[in-house]
PDB file of C-alpha atoms in Angstrom:
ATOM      1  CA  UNK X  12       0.000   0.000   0.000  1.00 52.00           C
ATOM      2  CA  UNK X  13       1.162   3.241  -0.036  1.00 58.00           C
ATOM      3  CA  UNK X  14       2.914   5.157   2.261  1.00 65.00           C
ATOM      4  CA  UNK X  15      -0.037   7.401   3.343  1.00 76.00           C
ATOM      5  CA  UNK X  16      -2.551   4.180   3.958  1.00 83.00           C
ATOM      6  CA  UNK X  17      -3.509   3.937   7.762  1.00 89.00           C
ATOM      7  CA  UNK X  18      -3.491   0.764   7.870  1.00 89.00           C
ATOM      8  CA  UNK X  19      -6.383   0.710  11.117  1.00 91.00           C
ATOM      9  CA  UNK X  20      -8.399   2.230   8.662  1.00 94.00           C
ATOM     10  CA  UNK X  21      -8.421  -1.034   5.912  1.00 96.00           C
ATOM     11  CA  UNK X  22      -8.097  -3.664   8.286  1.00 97.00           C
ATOM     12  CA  UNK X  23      -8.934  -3.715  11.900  1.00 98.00           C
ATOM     13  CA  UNK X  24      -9.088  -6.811  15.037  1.00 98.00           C
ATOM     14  CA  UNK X  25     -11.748  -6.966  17.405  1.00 98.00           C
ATOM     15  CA  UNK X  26     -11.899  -9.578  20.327  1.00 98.00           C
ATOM     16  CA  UNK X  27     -15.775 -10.493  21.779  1.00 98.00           C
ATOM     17  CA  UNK X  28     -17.719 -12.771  23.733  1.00 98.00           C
ATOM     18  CA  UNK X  29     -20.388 -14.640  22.521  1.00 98.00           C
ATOM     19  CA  UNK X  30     -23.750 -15.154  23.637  1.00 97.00           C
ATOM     20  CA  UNK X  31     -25.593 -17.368  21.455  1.00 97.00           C
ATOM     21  CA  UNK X  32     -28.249 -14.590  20.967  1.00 96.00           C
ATOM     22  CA  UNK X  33     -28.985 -14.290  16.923  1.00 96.00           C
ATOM     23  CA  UNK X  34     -28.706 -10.931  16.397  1.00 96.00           C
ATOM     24  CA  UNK X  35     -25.681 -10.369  17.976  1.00 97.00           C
ATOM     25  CA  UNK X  36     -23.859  -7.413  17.148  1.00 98.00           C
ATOM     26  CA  UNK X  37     -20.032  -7.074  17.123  1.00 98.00           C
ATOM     27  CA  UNK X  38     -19.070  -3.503  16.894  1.00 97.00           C
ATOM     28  CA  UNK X  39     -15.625  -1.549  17.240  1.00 97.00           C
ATOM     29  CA  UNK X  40     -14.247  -2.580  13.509  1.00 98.00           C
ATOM     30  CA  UNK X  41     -14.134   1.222  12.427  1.00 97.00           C
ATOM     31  CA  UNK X  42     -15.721   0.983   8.895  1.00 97.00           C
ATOM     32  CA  UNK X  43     -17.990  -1.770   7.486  1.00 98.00           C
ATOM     33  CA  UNK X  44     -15.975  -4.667   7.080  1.00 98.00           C
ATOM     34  CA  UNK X  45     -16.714  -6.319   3.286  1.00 98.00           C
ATOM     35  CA  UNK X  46     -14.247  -9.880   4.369  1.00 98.00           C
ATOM     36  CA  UNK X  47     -14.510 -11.083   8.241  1.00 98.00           C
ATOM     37  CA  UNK X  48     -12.534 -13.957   9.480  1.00 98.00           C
ATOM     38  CA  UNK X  49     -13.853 -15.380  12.874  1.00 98.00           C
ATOM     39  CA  UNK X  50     -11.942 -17.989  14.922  1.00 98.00           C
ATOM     40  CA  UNK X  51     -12.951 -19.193  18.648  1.00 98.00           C
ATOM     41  CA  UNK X  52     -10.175 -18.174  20.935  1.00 98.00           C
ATOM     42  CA  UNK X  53     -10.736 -21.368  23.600  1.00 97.00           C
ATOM     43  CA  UNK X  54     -12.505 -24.814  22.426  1.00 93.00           C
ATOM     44  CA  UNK X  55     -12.024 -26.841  18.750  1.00 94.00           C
ATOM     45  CA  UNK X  56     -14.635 -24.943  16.261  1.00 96.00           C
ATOM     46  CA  UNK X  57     -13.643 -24.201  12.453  1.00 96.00           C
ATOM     47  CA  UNK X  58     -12.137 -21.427  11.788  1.00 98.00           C
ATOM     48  CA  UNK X  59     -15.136 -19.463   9.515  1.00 98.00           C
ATOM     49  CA  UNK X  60     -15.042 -16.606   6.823  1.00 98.00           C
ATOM     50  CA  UNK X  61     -17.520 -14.616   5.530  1.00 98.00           C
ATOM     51  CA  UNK X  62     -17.448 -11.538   2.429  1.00 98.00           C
ATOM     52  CA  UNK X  63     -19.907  -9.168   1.171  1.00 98.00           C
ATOM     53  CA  UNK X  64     -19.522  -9.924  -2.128  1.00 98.00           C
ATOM     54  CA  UNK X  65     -20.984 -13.437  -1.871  1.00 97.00           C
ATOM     55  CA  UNK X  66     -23.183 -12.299   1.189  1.00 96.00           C
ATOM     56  CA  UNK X  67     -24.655 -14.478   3.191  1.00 96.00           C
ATOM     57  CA  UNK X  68     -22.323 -17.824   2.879  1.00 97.00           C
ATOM     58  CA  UNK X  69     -19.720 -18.779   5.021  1.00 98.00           C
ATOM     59  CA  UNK X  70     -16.369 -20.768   4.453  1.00 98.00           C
ATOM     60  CA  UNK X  71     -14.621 -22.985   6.912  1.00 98.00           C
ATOM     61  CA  UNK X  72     -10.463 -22.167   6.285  1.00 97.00           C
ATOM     62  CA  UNK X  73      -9.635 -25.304   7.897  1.00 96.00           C
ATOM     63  CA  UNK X  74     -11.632 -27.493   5.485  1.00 96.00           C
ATOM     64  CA  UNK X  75     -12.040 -28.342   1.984  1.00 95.00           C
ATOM     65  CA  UNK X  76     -15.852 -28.365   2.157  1.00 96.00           C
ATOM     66  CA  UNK X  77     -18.070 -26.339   0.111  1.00 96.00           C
ATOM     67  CA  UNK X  78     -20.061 -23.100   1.041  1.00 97.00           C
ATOM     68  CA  UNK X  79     -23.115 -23.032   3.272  1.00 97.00           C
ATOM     69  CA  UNK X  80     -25.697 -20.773   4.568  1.00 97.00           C
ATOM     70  CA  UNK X  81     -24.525 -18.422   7.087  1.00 97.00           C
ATOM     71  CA  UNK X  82     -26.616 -16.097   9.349  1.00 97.00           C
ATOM     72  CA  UNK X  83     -24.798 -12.764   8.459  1.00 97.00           C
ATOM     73  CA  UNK X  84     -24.920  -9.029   8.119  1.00 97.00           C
ATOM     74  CA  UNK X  85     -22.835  -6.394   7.218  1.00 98.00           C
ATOM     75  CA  UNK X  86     -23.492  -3.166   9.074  1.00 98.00           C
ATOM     76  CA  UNK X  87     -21.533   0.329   9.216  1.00 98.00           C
ATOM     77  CA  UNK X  88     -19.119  -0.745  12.096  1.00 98.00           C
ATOM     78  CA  UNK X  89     -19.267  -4.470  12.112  1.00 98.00           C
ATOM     79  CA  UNK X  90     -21.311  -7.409  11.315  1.00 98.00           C
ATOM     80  CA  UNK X  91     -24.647  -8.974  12.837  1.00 98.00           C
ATOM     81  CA  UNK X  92     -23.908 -12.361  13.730  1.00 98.00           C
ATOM     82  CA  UNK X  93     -26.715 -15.463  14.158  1.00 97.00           C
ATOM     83  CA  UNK X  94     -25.817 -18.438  16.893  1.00 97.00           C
ATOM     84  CA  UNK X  95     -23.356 -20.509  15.117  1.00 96.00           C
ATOM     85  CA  UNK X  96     -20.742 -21.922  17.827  1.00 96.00           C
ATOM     86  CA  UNK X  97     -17.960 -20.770  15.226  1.00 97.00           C
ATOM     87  CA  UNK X  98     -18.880 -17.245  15.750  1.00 97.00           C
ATOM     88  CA  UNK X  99     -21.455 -16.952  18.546  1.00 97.00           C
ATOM     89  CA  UNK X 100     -21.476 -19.993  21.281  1.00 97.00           C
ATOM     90  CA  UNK X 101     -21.972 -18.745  24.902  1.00 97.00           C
ATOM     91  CA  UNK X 102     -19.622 -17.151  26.980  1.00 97.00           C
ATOM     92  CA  UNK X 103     -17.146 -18.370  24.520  1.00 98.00           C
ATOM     93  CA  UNK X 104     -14.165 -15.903  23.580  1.00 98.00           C
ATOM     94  CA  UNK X 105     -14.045 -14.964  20.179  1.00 98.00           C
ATOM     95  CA  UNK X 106     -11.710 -12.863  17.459  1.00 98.00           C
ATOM     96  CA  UNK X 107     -12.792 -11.397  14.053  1.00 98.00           C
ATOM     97  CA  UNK X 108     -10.384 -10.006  12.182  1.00 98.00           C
ATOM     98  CA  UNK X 109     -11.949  -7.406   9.324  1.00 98.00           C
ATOM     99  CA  UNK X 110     -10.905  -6.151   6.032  1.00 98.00           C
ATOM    100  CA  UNK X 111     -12.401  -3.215   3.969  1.00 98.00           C
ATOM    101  CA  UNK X 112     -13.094  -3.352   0.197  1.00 98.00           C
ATOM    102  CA  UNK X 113     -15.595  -0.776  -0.378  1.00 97.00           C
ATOM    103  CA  UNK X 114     -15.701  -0.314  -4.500  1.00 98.00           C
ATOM    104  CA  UNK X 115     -17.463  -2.309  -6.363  1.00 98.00           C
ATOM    105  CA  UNK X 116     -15.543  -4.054  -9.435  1.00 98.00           C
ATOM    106  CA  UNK X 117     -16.423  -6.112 -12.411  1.00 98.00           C
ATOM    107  CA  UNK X 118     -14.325  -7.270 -15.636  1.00 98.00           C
ATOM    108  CA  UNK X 119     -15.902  -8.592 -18.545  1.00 98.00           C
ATOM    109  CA  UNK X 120     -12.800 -10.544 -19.976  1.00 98.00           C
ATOM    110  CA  UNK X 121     -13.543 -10.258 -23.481  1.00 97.00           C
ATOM    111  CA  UNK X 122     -14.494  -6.314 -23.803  1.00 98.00           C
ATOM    112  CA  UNK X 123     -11.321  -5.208 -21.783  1.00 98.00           C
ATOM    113  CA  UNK X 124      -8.993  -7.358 -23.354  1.00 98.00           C
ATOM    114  CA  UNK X 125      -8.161  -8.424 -19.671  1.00 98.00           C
ATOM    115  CA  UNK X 126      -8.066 -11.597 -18.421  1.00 97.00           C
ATOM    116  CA  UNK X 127      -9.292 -14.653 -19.557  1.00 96.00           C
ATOM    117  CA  UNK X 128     -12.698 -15.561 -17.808  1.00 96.00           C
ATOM    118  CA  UNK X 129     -14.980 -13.086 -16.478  1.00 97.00           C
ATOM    119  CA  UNK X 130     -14.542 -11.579 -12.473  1.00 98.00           C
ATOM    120  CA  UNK X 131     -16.640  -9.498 -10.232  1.00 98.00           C
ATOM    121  CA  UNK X 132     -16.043  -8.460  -6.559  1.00 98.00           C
ATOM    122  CA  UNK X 133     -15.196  -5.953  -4.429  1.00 98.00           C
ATOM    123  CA  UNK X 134     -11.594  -3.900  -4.099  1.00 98.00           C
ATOM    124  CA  UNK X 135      -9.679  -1.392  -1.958  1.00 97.00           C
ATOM    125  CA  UNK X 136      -7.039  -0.903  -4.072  1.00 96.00           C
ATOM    126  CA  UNK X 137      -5.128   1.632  -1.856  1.00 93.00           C
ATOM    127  CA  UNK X 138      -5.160  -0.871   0.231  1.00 94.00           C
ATOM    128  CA  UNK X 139      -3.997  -3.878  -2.063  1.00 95.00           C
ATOM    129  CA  UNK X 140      -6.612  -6.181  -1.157  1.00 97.00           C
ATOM    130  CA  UNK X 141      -9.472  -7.612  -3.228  1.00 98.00           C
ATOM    131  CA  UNK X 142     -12.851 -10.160  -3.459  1.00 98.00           C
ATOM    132  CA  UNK X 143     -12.969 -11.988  -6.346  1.00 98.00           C
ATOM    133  CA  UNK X 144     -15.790 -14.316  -7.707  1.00 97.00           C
ATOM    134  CA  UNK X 145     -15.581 -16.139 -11.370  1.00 95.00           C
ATOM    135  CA  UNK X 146     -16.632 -19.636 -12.603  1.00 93.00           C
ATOM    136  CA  UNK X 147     -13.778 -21.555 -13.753  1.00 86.00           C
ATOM    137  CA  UNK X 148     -13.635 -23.175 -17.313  1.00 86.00           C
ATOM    138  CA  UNK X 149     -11.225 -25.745 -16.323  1.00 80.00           C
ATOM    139  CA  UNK X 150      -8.322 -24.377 -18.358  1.00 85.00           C
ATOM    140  CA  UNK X 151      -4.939 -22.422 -17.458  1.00 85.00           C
ATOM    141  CA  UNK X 152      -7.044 -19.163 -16.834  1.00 93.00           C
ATOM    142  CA  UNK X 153      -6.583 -15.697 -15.874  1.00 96.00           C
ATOM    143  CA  UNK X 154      -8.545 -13.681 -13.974  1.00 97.00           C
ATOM    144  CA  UNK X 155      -8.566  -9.887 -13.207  1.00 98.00           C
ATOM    145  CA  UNK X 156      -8.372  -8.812  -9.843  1.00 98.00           C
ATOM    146  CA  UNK X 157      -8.822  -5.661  -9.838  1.00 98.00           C
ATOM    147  CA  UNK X 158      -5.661  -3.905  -8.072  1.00 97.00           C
ATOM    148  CA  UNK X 159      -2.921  -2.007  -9.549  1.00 95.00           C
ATOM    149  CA  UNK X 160      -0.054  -3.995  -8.394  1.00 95.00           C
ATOM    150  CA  UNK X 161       1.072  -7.657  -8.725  1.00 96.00           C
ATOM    151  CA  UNK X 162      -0.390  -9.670  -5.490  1.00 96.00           C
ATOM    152  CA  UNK X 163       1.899 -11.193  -3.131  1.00 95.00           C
ATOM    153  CA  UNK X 164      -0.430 -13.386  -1.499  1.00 96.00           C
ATOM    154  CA  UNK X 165      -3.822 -15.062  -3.257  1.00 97.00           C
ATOM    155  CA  UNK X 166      -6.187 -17.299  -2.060  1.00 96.00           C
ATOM    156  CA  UNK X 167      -8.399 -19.873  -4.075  1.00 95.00           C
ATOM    157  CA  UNK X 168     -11.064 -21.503  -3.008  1.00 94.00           C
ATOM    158  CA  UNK X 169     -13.885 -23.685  -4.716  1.00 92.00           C
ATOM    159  CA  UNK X 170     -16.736 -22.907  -3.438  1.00 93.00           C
ATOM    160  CA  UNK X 171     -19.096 -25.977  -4.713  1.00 90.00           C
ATOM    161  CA  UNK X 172     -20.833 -28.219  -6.139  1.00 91.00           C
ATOM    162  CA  UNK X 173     -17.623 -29.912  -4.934  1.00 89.00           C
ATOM    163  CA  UNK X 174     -15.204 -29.655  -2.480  1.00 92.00           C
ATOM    164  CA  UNK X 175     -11.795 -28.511  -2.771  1.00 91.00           C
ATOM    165  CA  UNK X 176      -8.593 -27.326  -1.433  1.00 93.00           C
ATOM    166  CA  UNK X 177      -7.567 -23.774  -0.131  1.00 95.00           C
ATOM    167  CA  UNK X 178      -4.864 -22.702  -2.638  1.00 94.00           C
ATOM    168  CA  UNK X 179      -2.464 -20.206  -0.883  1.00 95.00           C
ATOM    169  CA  UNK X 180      -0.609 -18.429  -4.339  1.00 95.00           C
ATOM    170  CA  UNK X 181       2.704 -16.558  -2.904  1.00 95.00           C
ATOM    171  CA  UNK X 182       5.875 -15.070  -4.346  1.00 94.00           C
ATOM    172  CA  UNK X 183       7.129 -14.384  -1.025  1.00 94.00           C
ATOM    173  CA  UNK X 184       8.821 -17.928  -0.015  1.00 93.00           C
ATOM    174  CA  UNK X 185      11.863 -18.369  -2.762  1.00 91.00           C
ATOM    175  CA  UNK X 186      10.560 -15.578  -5.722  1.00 92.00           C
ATOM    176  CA  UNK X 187       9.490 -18.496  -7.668  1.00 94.00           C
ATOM    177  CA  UNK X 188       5.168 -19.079  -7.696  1.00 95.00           C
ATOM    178  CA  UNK X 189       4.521 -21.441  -4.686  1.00 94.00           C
ATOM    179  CA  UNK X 190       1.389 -22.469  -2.788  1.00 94.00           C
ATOM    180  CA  UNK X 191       0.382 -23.789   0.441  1.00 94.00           C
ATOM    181  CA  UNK X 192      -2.465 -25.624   1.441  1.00 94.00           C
ATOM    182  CA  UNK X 193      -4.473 -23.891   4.030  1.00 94.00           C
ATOM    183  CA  UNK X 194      -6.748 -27.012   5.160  1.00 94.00           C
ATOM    184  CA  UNK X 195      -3.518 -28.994   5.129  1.00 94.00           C
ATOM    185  CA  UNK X 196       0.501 -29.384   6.762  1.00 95.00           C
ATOM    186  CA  UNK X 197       1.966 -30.471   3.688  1.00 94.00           C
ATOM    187  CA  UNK X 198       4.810 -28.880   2.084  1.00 95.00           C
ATOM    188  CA  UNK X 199       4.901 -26.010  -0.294  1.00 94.00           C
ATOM    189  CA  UNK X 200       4.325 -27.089  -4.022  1.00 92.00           C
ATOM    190  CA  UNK X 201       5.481 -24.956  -7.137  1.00 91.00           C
ATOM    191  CA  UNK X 202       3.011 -23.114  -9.463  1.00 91.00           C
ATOM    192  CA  UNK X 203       5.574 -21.759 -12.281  1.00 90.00           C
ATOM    193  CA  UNK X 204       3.474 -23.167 -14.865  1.00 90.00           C
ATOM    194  CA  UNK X 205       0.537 -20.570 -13.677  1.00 92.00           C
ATOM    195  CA  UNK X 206       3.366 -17.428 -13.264  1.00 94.00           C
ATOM    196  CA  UNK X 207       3.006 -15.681 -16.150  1.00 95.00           C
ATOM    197  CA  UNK X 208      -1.157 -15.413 -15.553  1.00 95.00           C
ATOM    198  CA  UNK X 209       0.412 -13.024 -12.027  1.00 96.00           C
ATOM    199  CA  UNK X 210       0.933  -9.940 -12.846  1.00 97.00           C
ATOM    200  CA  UNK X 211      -0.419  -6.138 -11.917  1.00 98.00           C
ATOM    201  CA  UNK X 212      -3.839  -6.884 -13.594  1.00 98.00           C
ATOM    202  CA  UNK X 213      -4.263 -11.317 -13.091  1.00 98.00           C
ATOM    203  CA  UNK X 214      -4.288 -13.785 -11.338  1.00 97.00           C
ATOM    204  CA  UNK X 215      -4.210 -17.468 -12.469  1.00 95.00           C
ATOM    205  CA  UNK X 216      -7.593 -19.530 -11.664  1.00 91.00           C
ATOM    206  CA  UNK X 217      -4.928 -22.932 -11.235  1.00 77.00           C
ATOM    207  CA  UNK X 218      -8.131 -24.672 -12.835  1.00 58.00           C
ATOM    208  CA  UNK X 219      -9.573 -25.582  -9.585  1.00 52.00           C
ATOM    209  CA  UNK X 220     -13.218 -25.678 -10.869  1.00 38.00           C
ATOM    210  CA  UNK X 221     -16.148 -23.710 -10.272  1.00 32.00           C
ATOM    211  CA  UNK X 222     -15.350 -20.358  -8.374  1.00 33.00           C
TER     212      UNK X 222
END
């Protein structure tokens, strides 16, 4: 990001109790959040994510299964939360960590010459972070993601009719195109065949099926 970004105002960490009251509001974030990642601070439950742009669905990071229903809302300083014991169990100690993306984006591949597959989403690009959506044609794609720089860090994620794994895209490790597996301890594998679909515009889809 650049050097004037203020950082607390993109992306912000607030700890809570639950109370397994639907309905439950967690304030404090500073901005409507647009991506919130919740994880129980005591106990065993799934980590769980939720995003604005596919609204009322929830991921589990620690699991390859697909999306599900998810009692959610987005409000001006945090989210509305129903009873689910991965964000809302009683007297349970909680953290939800919140990222802003407040423009709304949306490439159609073929008019802008951009891109392989059609994306939509939501960005912040002073912030270099982005939601992307797309469906997946099976092939080496790439999709826009609507920043201005080339990512360091992308995650992919099917999100049904089947499941599949969380791939964790970085430059960071060696310079060469890795990934990790979120859901998983195994080693890093190597994605060069995908590098030249990351750059300041693309991503590569890694043909992971439908997005």
């Amino acid at each position: 990001p650049d050097v004037a970004v203020v950082p607390s105002e993109h992306f912000n960490t607030v700890l809570y109790t639950g109370n397994s009251t639907s309905g439950r509001a967690i304030n404090g974030v500073g901005f409507q959040p647009d991506f919130v990642w919740f994880k129980a601070r005591s106990g065993s439950e799934p980590h769980l994510v939720v995003d604005a742009v596919r609204g009322a669905k929830r991921l589990l990071p620690n699991t390859d299964v697909v999306e599900a229903n998810a009692t959610i809302t987005f409000e001006t300083d945090g989210v509305t939360v129903g009873t689910n014991s991965s964000n809302n169990d009683n007297n349970v100690p909680y953290v939800a960590w919140n990222w802003k993306a407040p423009t709304s984006f949306s490439n159609d591949a073929s008019a802008t010459g951009i891109g392989d597959i059609d994306s939509s989403g939501k960005v912040n690009v002073d912030a270099g972070f982005s939601i992307i959506t797309m469906t997946n044609t099976g092939n080496d794609d790439a999709v826009a993601h609507g920043l201005s720089k080339v990512p360091e860090l992308v995650i992919v994620k099917e999100r049904g009719p089947g499941t599949g794994s969380w791939y964790v895209q970085t430059t960071v490790i060696d310079g060469s195109l890795d990934y990790l597996l979120l859901e998983s301890t195994a080693a890093k594998g190597n994605l060069n065949s995908y590098a030249a679909n990351l750059t300041a515009t693309t991503f590569p889809s890694m043909q992971i099926g439908v997005g």
